[in-house]
Amino acid sequence: MKKLTIAVLLLFTTALQAQTYKFGKVPKEQLEMTVYEKDSTASAVVLFSVGETNLDYRNNEFRLSIKRHVRIKILTDEGLEEGDVSIFFRNEGAYEPQEVKNIKAESYTLQENGKIKKESVGRRDRYTERLSERYSEVKFTIPGLKKGSVMEYSYELNSNNPLDFPDWYFQDDIPVIYSEYKAKIPEWFNYLTVTRGFEKFDVSQQNVYTGNFTVRETQDQQQVTTSVINTAGQRSDYRVNFNGTEYIYAMNDLPAIKDEPYMKATVDYLSHIRYQLESIQFPNQRKNNYLGSWGGLVYNLLEDEDYGDRLRSSKELTDATTSAVEGLETDLDKLIAVYNHVKEVMEWDEYYGLYAFDPLKDIYTEGTGNGTAINLILIQMLREAGIEAHPVAISTRTNGEVITLFPLAGQFNHTIAYVEIGEETYLLDAKGEHRPYNLLPSEVLNGRGIIIYEGEKLWIPLENKSKNSLVHMLNIDITEDGFTGTLNSNTKGYYALGNRVSFDLDDLNGSIQEEIFEEMEGFSVDSTIINKDKLDESFDYTVHFSYKDDSQSNIRYFNPMIMHADKENPFTLEERTFPVDYNYTFSENMIINITIPEGWVFDEAPKSVLHRLPEKAGDFRRITQVNGNKVSINYRFRINKNRFMPTEYGIIKELYEVLAASLKDNIVLKKES
């Protein structure tokens, strides 16, 4: 019965989509649509997005034909930006240029008289912008779009390179009602495919098809395909028959993937399928491999003139190293000295990239470079100091997760340093003046990196050894006209880094008040003492503060969370279809001791709370103890793992709801009569 229901559903879906695929045939219900019921906040919705890729043989060469047809309903003024369309392609400056053709784009708006106003993009309405020597984009804006309009466009992209087989994204930053992708691949081509995302296919099937093409052999040109297939030695046109596989994938009712708290690269969450050509094998021929191994990638990067070959000794780097480590005895002290030197003299140009396109001595002399160039300088100087150091190629969080099935250098966009000193290992990134040697930027904490050296290790976990913790000790004496208090703070890891970056040493009291305490009229930071001597140690400070209150009320409401704290739940979605990804795990502790004056009593105090996540993944705890004229409140908030799957969204959201509500609880003081 279940199989029959699915079959009927698929037939209905196919019939429905067949009606709407035809360009220009827009059903009236799409024009009359005012809101997308499954997401009433959507500014626009993709009615359908269909694509098809065919790999066939034309004009004595295999050709890729990539077709796409998209129709979108505009629901709000914000959705009008969907009308700006760009199509990227390789231009004539590339070795194998691509061709964009058969562009069609129109808008449809239902008028008050019931008629449909149609406006089209003509040849003069689109233009080509050259982005680089090799890449360009066709750009156009669909005219006549208004709130309530429907727009659609279609195009074809042609290529003679089978490596250009495109990825297909079913999901978008607006909801998608239906997305379908078909791919036809002849039997001689072997593609590896990877599906990503957190939605399930409604259709996933493979069909065998047969095809044929004509080979035309010329006397002045030897085609690979001709020499492969024409084994009888013919010198004339002939027809070749072949089998192939047609892949069909479809998804319905896909939610939008919008920017939400605790996300990595959006591409890691969108449901999509990726293709990578592994090999081609024609009849009677050897297999041609197009995808190597991870070991081969390491070897190629070691030999690359813009990567491994850049690691060469030079007078500039040797002299700088000698000066930096002079008088130091241990390798760890030398490591720290070299790291601090590179961090101080090199300015990051804010660009990531896997390669250094100039000699390291020139980049060092200039004093600026991309992240990889700076860290290759660090590696070379560490080697000059007699320390074992190697590059680690990584993909940053905003670049996306590495697909281990595809050993391709193009997946990586940055390099950090791997160091061994005895039994200890270190990961270093020298771009950024406030970070100590033992703290990587949170942006690089993205799974694993691949070490580039002639050794047995391959993958290196990208993680810090140092803990990320915050401990606040807050003592408050409430007086008749306000309160005074002292804060002792100890921060480690990213909390310490955050303080070093945000505190203005020229206006320490002012920046402490702005960054740490709630905005309260009459509140002031009176003095601050900071211990900030070593970057690789904790960042400690002591603050004395006071607050004046002239209300003269016999009942006072006092929120013990006078320090800056998030009192709102960052998770607002009813459900989240993609994971919650923390950059790092952390622990926050706050101990607050409050003393009230004689003649006052505690009428109410926040109750103790304990809320734990399963498997010790995190918790929030508040313990309250009242003893005479004193109350002690101990807060603790911990997240102990980096990723929570969509099925765990409810428990993490509930944890923050308990946290947010607890941080708003007041102490109620009452003056005795």
XYZ file of C-alpha atoms in Angstrom:
673
model
C 0.000 0.000 0.000
C 2.839 2.370 0.868
C 4.604 1.716 -2.447
C 1.360 2.387 -4.313
C 0.877 5.683 -2.465
C 4.427 6.787 -3.317
C 3.956 5.831 -6.960
C 0.716 7.814 -7.201
C 2.366 10.794 -5.518
C 5.292 10.724 -7.951
C 2.938 10.495 -10.936
C 0.948 13.443 -9.605
C 4.107 15.467 -8.968
C 5.462 14.688 -12.439
C 2.181 15.685 -14.073
C 1.997 18.889 -12.061
C 5.536 19.922 -12.879
C 5.138 19.071 -16.550
C 2.439 21.731 -16.703
C 4.614 24.427 -15.182
C 7.925 23.683 -16.888
C 6.970 25.267 -20.192
C 8.472 28.717 -20.452
C 5.828 31.450 -20.387
C 2.955 29.210 -19.284
C 2.288 30.592 -15.807
C -0.770 29.198 -13.992
C -3.183 31.803 -12.647
C -2.830 30.471 -9.083
C 0.876 31.351 -9.144
C 0.049 34.928 -10.141
C -2.653 35.214 -7.464
C -0.448 33.771 -4.725
C 0.190 36.330 -1.940
C 1.974 34.269 0.704
C 3.814 30.978 0.897
C 1.854 29.032 3.481
C 4.822 26.945 4.683
C 6.897 30.076 5.361
C 4.789 33.188 5.807
C 7.953 35.290 6.301
C 9.397 34.424 2.872
C 10.170 37.416 0.654
C 10.068 35.170 -2.419
C 9.728 31.490 -3.212
C 11.214 29.344 -5.961
C 8.211 27.767 -7.675
C 10.509 25.392 -9.478
C 14.140 25.070 -10.454
C 14.894 22.392 -13.022
C 18.179 21.528 -14.652
C 19.596 19.029 -17.066
C 23.148 18.125 -18.017
C 23.909 16.077 -21.115
C 27.335 14.740 -21.994
C 27.343 13.813 -25.677
C 29.474 13.843 -28.799
C 29.232 16.642 -31.346
C 31.598 17.940 -34.012
C 34.159 15.252 -33.232
C 34.382 16.066 -29.499
C 32.477 15.334 -26.357
C 30.392 18.275 -25.202
C 28.637 19.228 -22.010
C 25.277 20.941 -22.359
C 23.955 22.419 -19.124
C 20.392 23.770 -19.160
C 18.581 25.512 -16.345
C 15.049 26.909 -15.967
C 13.934 28.792 -12.831
C 10.616 30.367 -11.887
C 10.238 32.555 -8.780
C 7.278 34.224 -7.111
C 7.953 37.678 -5.593
C 6.048 38.048 -2.309
C 7.459 41.251 -0.778
C 9.480 44.279 -1.858
C 12.532 42.629 -0.324
C 12.115 39.781 -2.786
C 12.665 42.096 -5.763
C 16.411 41.477 -5.477
C 15.801 38.019 -6.947
C 15.419 39.797 -10.282
C 19.168 40.488 -10.468
C 20.622 37.475 -12.282
C 24.276 36.583 -12.961
C 25.612 33.661 -15.007
C 29.330 32.911 -14.614
C 31.442 31.343 -17.357
C 35.019 31.007 -18.628
C 35.692 33.564 -21.322
C 37.843 33.404 -24.446
C 40.958 34.091 -22.381
C 40.728 30.626 -20.835
C 42.262 27.501 -22.339
C 38.823 25.927 -22.758
C 36.211 28.712 -22.875
C 32.539 28.134 -22.164
C 29.559 29.483 -24.070
C 26.336 30.907 -22.630
C 23.429 30.955 -25.037
C 19.632 30.753 -25.390
C 19.021 33.199 -22.541
C 15.355 33.916 -21.924
C 13.964 35.998 -19.045
C 10.506 37.435 -18.405
C 8.259 38.828 -15.689
C 4.500 38.384 -15.349
C 2.235 40.659 -13.310
C -1.514 40.246 -12.846
C -3.254 43.564 -13.536
C -6.412 44.846 -11.830
C -8.398 44.122 -14.995
C -7.367 40.475 -14.807
C -4.935 40.658 -17.695
C -1.303 39.587 -17.421
C 1.412 42.112 -18.166
C 4.536 40.451 -19.547
C 7.949 42.098 -19.867
C 11.029 40.465 -21.396
C 14.790 40.875 -21.199
C 16.109 41.660 -24.660
C 19.657 41.360 -25.983
C 20.298 45.021 -25.210
C 19.125 44.551 -21.611
C 21.877 42.113 -20.686
C 25.600 42.718 -20.626
C 28.782 40.778 -20.058
C 31.205 41.879 -17.356
C 34.786 40.637 -17.473
C 35.832 39.586 -13.977
C 39.378 38.454 -14.788
C 41.477 37.241 -17.693
C 39.645 33.922 -17.609
C 36.208 34.566 -16.146
C 33.214 36.704 -17.047
C 29.552 36.882 -16.125
C 26.382 37.662 -18.023
C 24.228 40.020 -15.962
C 20.681 41.250 -16.377
C 17.794 42.556 -14.308
C 14.359 41.203 -15.066
C 12.113 44.227 -15.816
C 8.652 45.016 -14.505
C 8.997 43.182 -11.206
C 6.612 44.165 -8.438
C 5.341 42.609 -5.265
C 3.146 39.792 -6.552
C 4.988 39.292 -9.858
C 6.274 35.985 -11.151
C 9.670 35.900 -12.880
C 11.478 33.177 -14.746
C 14.653 32.727 -16.727
C 16.412 29.950 -18.588
C 19.757 29.523 -20.304
C 22.200 26.978 -21.668
C 25.898 26.705 -20.824
C 28.092 24.670 -23.177
C 31.576 23.294 -22.571
C 33.899 20.817 -24.244
C 35.542 19.849 -20.956
C 33.948 16.927 -19.065
C 35.544 18.271 -15.865
C 32.949 21.070 -15.997
C 30.138 18.759 -14.931
C 28.163 21.102 -12.656
C 27.046 20.766 -9.065
C 23.317 21.175 -8.466
C 21.865 23.009 -5.482
C 18.317 22.024 -4.607
C 18.075 24.468 -1.727
C 18.451 28.262 -1.591
C 18.232 31.217 0.781
C 14.516 31.428 -0.069
C 12.088 28.469 0.084
C 11.980 26.094 -2.886
C 8.732 24.307 -3.720
C 10.258 21.963 -6.285
C 13.766 21.302 -7.568
C 14.708 18.667 -10.109
C 17.983 17.711 -11.718
C 18.712 15.235 -14.511
C 22.124 14.107 -15.710
C 22.906 11.824 -18.657
C 26.369 10.269 -18.640
C 27.750 7.856 -21.291
C 29.259 4.602 -20.096
C 32.877 5.651 -20.741
C 32.819 8.379 -18.075
C 33.132 7.625 -14.372
C 32.049 10.439 -12.056
C 32.207 10.370 -8.286
C 29.158 11.966 -6.702
C 28.606 13.340 -3.212
C 25.273 14.480 -1.824
C 25.295 17.028 0.972
C 22.660 18.683 3.107
C 20.030 17.576 5.592
C 16.958 17.045 3.398
C 15.969 13.740 1.808
C 15.406 13.152 -1.893
C 11.787 12.699 -2.948
C 13.056 11.174 -6.197
C 16.401 9.433 -6.663
C 16.565 7.043 -9.569
C 18.829 5.773 -12.332
C 17.754 4.688 -15.795
C 19.784 3.058 -18.553
C 19.534 4.814 -21.902
C 21.034 4.151 -25.323
C 22.515 6.685 -27.661
C 24.581 7.060 -30.767
C 26.668 9.611 -32.563
C 28.479 10.018 -35.823
C 32.263 10.127 -36.020
C 33.752 12.146 -38.837
C 37.441 11.460 -39.209
C 39.564 14.008 -41.038
C 42.932 13.376 -42.616
C 44.660 16.302 -40.929
C 43.226 15.640 -37.488
C 43.367 12.522 -35.352
C 40.557 12.472 -32.865
C 41.034 10.446 -29.701
C 37.557 9.046 -30.020
C 38.168 8.034 -33.649
C 41.356 6.145 -32.844
C 39.585 4.440 -29.978
C 36.414 3.348 -31.687
C 37.404 3.008 -35.320
C 39.397 -0.164 -34.742
C 38.687 -1.439 -38.242
C 40.653 1.419 -39.738
C 37.781 3.102 -41.605
C 38.485 6.521 -43.044
C 34.857 7.671 -43.370
C 31.857 8.679 -41.290
C 30.361 5.961 -39.141
C 27.843 5.647 -36.327
C 28.700 4.523 -32.807
C 26.129 3.145 -30.384
C 26.578 3.326 -26.619
C 24.787 2.857 -23.314
C 24.605 5.442 -20.575
C 22.957 6.208 -17.255
C 20.375 8.898 -16.672
C 20.228 10.159 -13.096
C 17.077 11.879 -11.845
C 16.892 13.668 -8.490
C 14.070 15.784 -7.092
C 13.104 17.442 -3.823
C 9.873 19.105 -2.704
C 9.114 21.835 -0.172
C 12.620 22.804 0.843
C 12.940 25.429 3.600
C 15.142 28.452 3.133
C 18.649 28.368 4.548
C 19.074 31.852 6.008
C 21.779 33.293 8.206
C 21.194 32.044 11.723
C 23.346 32.020 14.853
C 26.122 29.441 14.991
C 26.564 28.566 11.326
C 29.534 27.700 9.162
C 29.584 28.247 5.389
C 26.051 28.189 3.954
C 27.212 25.707 1.315
C 27.717 23.117 4.069
C 23.975 23.162 4.824
C 22.329 23.496 1.414
C 21.051 20.222 -0.019
C 23.063 19.630 -3.175
C 24.896 17.074 -5.276
C 28.490 17.408 -6.473
C 30.208 15.694 -9.367
C 33.893 15.041 -9.940
C 35.317 13.253 -12.989
C 37.407 10.319 -11.803
C 38.304 8.555 -15.062
C 37.513 8.032 -18.749
C 37.917 4.690 -20.451
C 36.980 4.265 -24.103
C 36.684 0.809 -25.681
C 40.036 -0.871 -26.324
C 41.910 1.888 -24.529
C 43.656 2.374 -21.208
C 41.820 4.165 -18.441
C 42.682 7.854 -18.166
C 42.539 8.940 -14.520
C 41.600 12.537 -13.778
C 41.450 12.271 -10.002
C 44.589 11.440 -8.086
C 45.178 10.451 -4.475
C 45.701 12.552 -1.371
C 49.308 11.405 -1.375
C 49.655 12.652 -4.935
C 48.142 15.994 -3.969
C 50.665 16.328 -1.136
C 53.518 15.568 -3.535
C 52.249 18.088 -6.089
C 51.951 20.825 -3.467
C 55.444 20.069 -2.187
C 56.782 20.555 -5.719
C 54.548 23.499 -6.621
C 56.557 26.652 -7.329
C 53.971 28.755 -5.487
C 53.740 26.483 -2.470
C 56.319 23.938 -1.275
C 59.031 25.299 -3.522
C 58.670 28.690 -1.811
C 60.182 27.223 1.379
C 63.765 28.243 0.683
C 66.448 29.811 2.804
C 67.327 33.450 2.202
C 69.569 36.000 3.847
C 66.578 38.097 4.873
C 64.809 35.266 6.714
C 68.027 33.798 8.147
C 69.084 37.142 9.619
C 65.598 37.775 11.013
C 65.537 34.332 12.641
C 68.987 34.747 14.178
C 67.966 38.057 15.701
C 64.612 36.730 16.977
C 66.029 33.677 18.811
C 69.264 35.222 20.080
C 69.991 34.139 23.640
C 67.131 31.617 23.797
C 67.852 28.028 24.750
C 64.683 25.923 24.498
C 62.907 25.168 21.244
C 59.588 26.286 22.719
C 61.027 29.702 23.594
C 62.421 29.933 20.061
C 59.055 28.940 18.594
C 57.289 31.658 20.585
C 59.907 34.251 19.644
C 59.702 33.454 15.909
C 55.907 33.391 16.022
C 55.747 36.761 17.789
C 58.239 38.254 15.343
C 56.292 37.176 12.250
C 53.026 38.245 13.837
C 54.389 41.690 14.602
C 56.225 42.477 11.359
C 53.789 40.922 8.861
C 50.432 42.519 8.079
C 47.678 40.277 6.777
C 46.077 41.695 3.610
C 42.695 40.197 4.663
C 42.839 37.630 1.835
C 42.827 33.871 2.070
C 44.389 31.751 -0.640
C 46.341 28.529 -0.912
C 49.381 29.899 -2.741
C 52.146 32.480 -2.286
C 52.799 34.024 -5.680
C 56.067 35.783 -4.797
C 59.315 34.672 -3.121
C 59.012 34.663 0.659
C 61.940 37.039 1.088
C 60.149 39.616 -1.071
C 56.874 39.208 0.836
C 58.769 39.524 4.134
C 60.554 42.665 2.953
C 57.280 44.212 1.812
C 55.663 43.328 5.150
C 52.247 42.270 3.865
C 50.770 39.127 2.352
C 47.915 36.663 2.344
C 47.473 34.120 5.122
C 49.375 31.324 3.387
C 52.339 33.566 2.541
C 52.639 34.754 6.158
C 52.552 31.227 7.534
C 55.030 29.904 4.960
C 57.391 32.633 6.197
C 56.719 31.409 9.751
C 57.478 27.810 8.725
C 60.703 28.734 6.960
C 61.927 30.809 9.918
C 61.116 27.983 12.346
C 63.178 25.658 10.177
C 65.993 28.213 10.203
C 65.803 28.028 14.007
C 66.237 24.244 13.892
C 62.583 23.434 14.641
C 60.628 20.856 12.636
C 57.771 22.676 10.919
C 55.482 21.827 7.985
C 52.557 23.425 6.139
C 49.014 22.243 6.760
C 46.524 23.070 3.987
C 43.050 23.802 5.348
C 39.633 25.060 4.330
C 38.295 27.841 6.534
C 34.810 27.710 8.021
C 33.464 30.231 5.490
C 35.024 28.250 2.630
C 33.194 25.035 3.485
C 34.020 21.542 4.653
C 36.571 19.428 2.771
C 35.098 16.491 0.852
C 37.573 13.706 1.520
C 36.327 11.769 -1.522
C 37.746 14.489 -3.802
C 41.548 14.914 -3.418
C 41.581 18.370 -5.014
C 43.742 21.326 -4.022
C 40.901 23.671 -4.963
C 39.048 22.723 -1.794
C 41.682 24.446 0.364
C 42.071 28.183 0.817
C 44.580 28.675 3.648
C 47.718 27.274 5.262
C 48.779 27.051 8.895
C 51.967 25.674 10.471
C 52.419 22.278 12.117
C 55.340 22.018 14.565
C 56.849 19.114 16.478
C 59.042 19.685 19.520
C 59.863 16.368 21.165
C 56.568 14.658 21.922
C 54.556 17.883 21.717
C 52.825 19.214 18.601
C 51.628 22.740 17.893
C 49.397 24.391 15.280
C 50.237 28.032 14.541
C 48.700 30.839 12.499
C 50.738 34.052 12.604
C 48.182 36.432 11.077
C 46.717 38.560 13.861
C 48.620 40.593 16.432
C 46.519 39.838 19.523
C 46.584 36.027 19.408
C 49.128 33.957 21.331
C 50.999 31.136 19.637
C 48.777 28.477 21.214
C 45.450 29.864 19.932
C 44.318 29.405 16.339
C 41.769 31.793 14.810
C 38.291 30.336 15.276
C 37.795 30.688 11.494
C 40.298 27.887 10.812
C 38.686 25.388 13.202
C 36.948 23.447 10.454
C 37.435 19.724 10.820
C 40.814 18.550 9.530
C 43.737 19.856 7.512
C 46.186 17.930 5.358
C 49.860 18.113 6.298
C 52.178 18.794 3.364
C 55.391 16.836 3.961
C 57.145 13.565 3.160
C 55.888 11.673 6.162
C 53.270 9.183 7.260
C 50.785 11.621 8.786
C 48.114 12.908 6.462
C 45.197 14.502 8.294
C 45.606 16.816 11.280
C 42.627 17.672 13.556
C 42.161 21.445 13.660
C 41.713 22.205 17.324
C 43.212 24.238 20.139
C 44.709 22.677 23.231
C 43.866 25.668 25.393
C 40.460 25.889 27.076
C 37.989 28.701 26.558
C 36.787 29.767 29.957
C 35.505 32.797 31.799
C 35.337 33.108 35.579
C 33.849 36.221 37.218
C 33.919 36.799 40.984
C 31.540 39.635 41.811
C 31.177 41.116 45.318
C 28.425 43.719 45.736
C 27.550 45.776 48.807
C 24.115 47.324 48.515
C 23.764 50.649 50.291
C 20.891 52.951 51.091
C 21.592 55.006 47.972
C 22.947 52.432 45.513
C 25.745 49.895 45.658
C 29.485 49.456 45.374
C 31.361 46.415 44.188
C 34.456 44.645 42.973
C 34.827 42.340 39.986
C 37.718 39.907 39.682
C 37.834 38.314 36.246
C 39.917 35.476 34.816
C 39.573 34.691 31.103
C 41.344 32.122 28.943
C 41.382 31.192 25.286
C 38.994 33.147 23.057
C 37.558 35.026 26.044
C 41.011 36.415 26.799
C 41.511 37.231 23.119
C 38.186 39.062 23.018
C 39.161 41.243 25.965
C 42.569 42.048 24.488
C 40.936 43.152 21.254
C 38.010 45.095 22.726
C 39.553 46.898 25.698
C 40.849 50.379 24.941
C 43.950 50.853 27.093
C 43.750 54.640 26.604
C 40.248 54.691 28.116
C 40.253 51.549 30.202
C 37.472 52.459 32.609
C 35.218 53.603 29.771
C 35.769 50.528 27.640
C 35.301 48.201 30.627
C 31.965 49.829 31.361
C 30.877 49.621 27.711
C 32.018 46.049 27.085
C 31.290 44.391 30.433
C 28.500 46.113 32.335
C 24.901 46.799 31.532
C 23.997 50.350 30.579
C 22.658 51.953 33.767
C 22.348 55.632 34.433
C 24.368 56.458 37.528
C 26.733 53.482 37.137
C 30.464 54.145 36.937
C 33.723 52.192 36.791
C 36.005 53.762 39.370
C 39.274 51.918 38.769
C 40.674 48.987 36.823
C 43.782 46.831 37.212
C 44.761 44.558 34.310
C 47.320 41.764 34.099
C 48.090 41.407 30.379
C 51.807 40.663 30.331
C 51.852 37.420 28.319
C 49.574 36.629 25.403
C 49.704 32.884 26.037
C 48.444 33.248 29.606
C 45.064 34.208 31.005
C 43.801 37.774 30.806
C 42.974 38.913 34.345
C 41.548 42.178 35.595
C 40.023 43.714 38.701
C 37.350 46.424 38.535
C 35.957 48.645 41.282
C 32.566 50.172 40.507
C 29.699 52.078 42.115
C 26.090 53.014 41.439
C 23.942 55.850 42.791
C 20.172 55.429 43.236
C 18.063 58.283 44.635
C 14.685 56.531 44.389
C 14.264 56.195 48.203
C 11.843 53.305 47.686
C 11.104 50.782 50.456
C 11.085 47.978 47.856
C 14.000 47.539 45.496
C 14.356 45.230 42.524
C 17.923 44.273 41.826
C 19.101 42.122 38.919
C 22.358 40.468 39.998
C 23.391 40.188 36.340
C 24.656 43.747 36.209
C 27.366 42.525 33.863
C 26.762 42.380 30.158
C 24.964 39.124 29.380
C 22.700 37.867 26.613
C 19.187 37.888 28.001
C 17.485 36.811 24.781
C 17.404 33.377 23.214
C 19.376 33.546 19.922
C 17.411 30.585 18.557
C 14.048 31.899 17.329
C 13.096 29.343 14.655
C 10.429 26.796 15.560
C 12.620 24.150 13.967
C 16.025 24.215 12.323
C 16.724 21.915 9.400
C 20.498 22.244 9.609
C 22.982 21.853 12.492
C 23.976 24.314 15.207
C 27.751 24.677 14.810
C 29.782 26.302 17.560
C 33.231 27.602 16.683
C 34.524 26.181 19.946
C 33.415 24.685 23.238
C 33.375 26.921 26.302
C 32.663 27.314 30.001
C 31.319 30.465 31.698
C 31.211 30.774 35.475
C 30.015 33.655 37.615
C 29.928 33.781 41.398
C 28.009 36.745 42.821
C 28.079 37.599 46.520
C 25.638 40.296 47.614
C 25.437 41.954 51.034
C 22.464 44.133 51.977
C 22.436 46.850 54.678
C 20.854 46.594 58.068
C 17.124 47.173 58.084
C 16.614 45.375 54.761
C 15.601 41.774 54.069
C 15.464 39.500 51.077
C 11.797 39.323 50.093
C 12.555 37.165 47.033
C 15.676 35.570 45.621
C 16.151 33.665 42.344
C 15.527 29.962 42.770
C 18.193 27.381 42.062
C 18.053 25.941 38.532
C 19.761 22.988 36.862
C 19.222 22.162 33.185
C 21.415 19.564 31.506
C 21.736 18.407 27.934
C 21.937 14.674 27.212
C 25.338 12.976 27.154
C 26.951 15.884 29.029
C 26.812 18.048 25.894
C 26.176 21.185 27.940
C 24.348 22.603 30.923
C 23.129 25.690 32.748
C 23.217 25.834 36.526
C 22.247 28.469 39.042
C 22.648 27.784 42.737
C 21.252 30.347 45.182
C 22.046 30.426 48.899
C 20.621 33.020 51.332
C 22.283 33.460 54.717
C 21.048 36.373 56.807
C 21.921 39.602 55.027
C 23.993 37.828 52.374
C 23.077 35.950 49.237
C 25.420 33.938 47.034
C 24.464 33.059 43.458
C 26.614 30.721 41.383
C 26.014 30.628 37.612
C 27.578 28.144 35.211
C 26.931 27.772 31.476
C 28.798 25.193 29.388
C 28.723 23.902 25.826
C 30.840 20.764 25.524
C 30.489 19.786 21.862
C 30.796 21.687 18.599
C 27.865 20.392 16.543
C 24.218 19.779 17.400
C 22.247 18.058 14.663
C 18.795 19.278 13.543
C 17.158 16.597 15.699
C 18.870 18.192 18.725
C 17.746 21.736 17.930
C 14.845 21.536 20.374
C 17.064 20.698 23.342
C 19.629 23.416 22.613
C 16.849 25.969 22.107
C 15.266 24.949 25.413
C 18.616 25.295 27.194
C 18.900 28.889 25.998
C 15.300 29.598 26.970
C 16.059 28.496 30.534
C 19.267 30.546 30.497
C 17.605 33.691 29.134
C 14.723 33.506 31.600
C 17.058 32.915 34.543
C 19.241 35.899 33.708
C 16.201 38.170 33.968
C 15.281 37.075 37.491
C 15.503 39.820 40.100
C 16.292 39.889 43.778
C 13.540 41.724 45.660
C 14.696 43.689 48.702
C 12.277 45.040 51.280
C 12.918 47.608 53.958
C 11.787 46.493 57.374
C 9.122 48.683 58.923
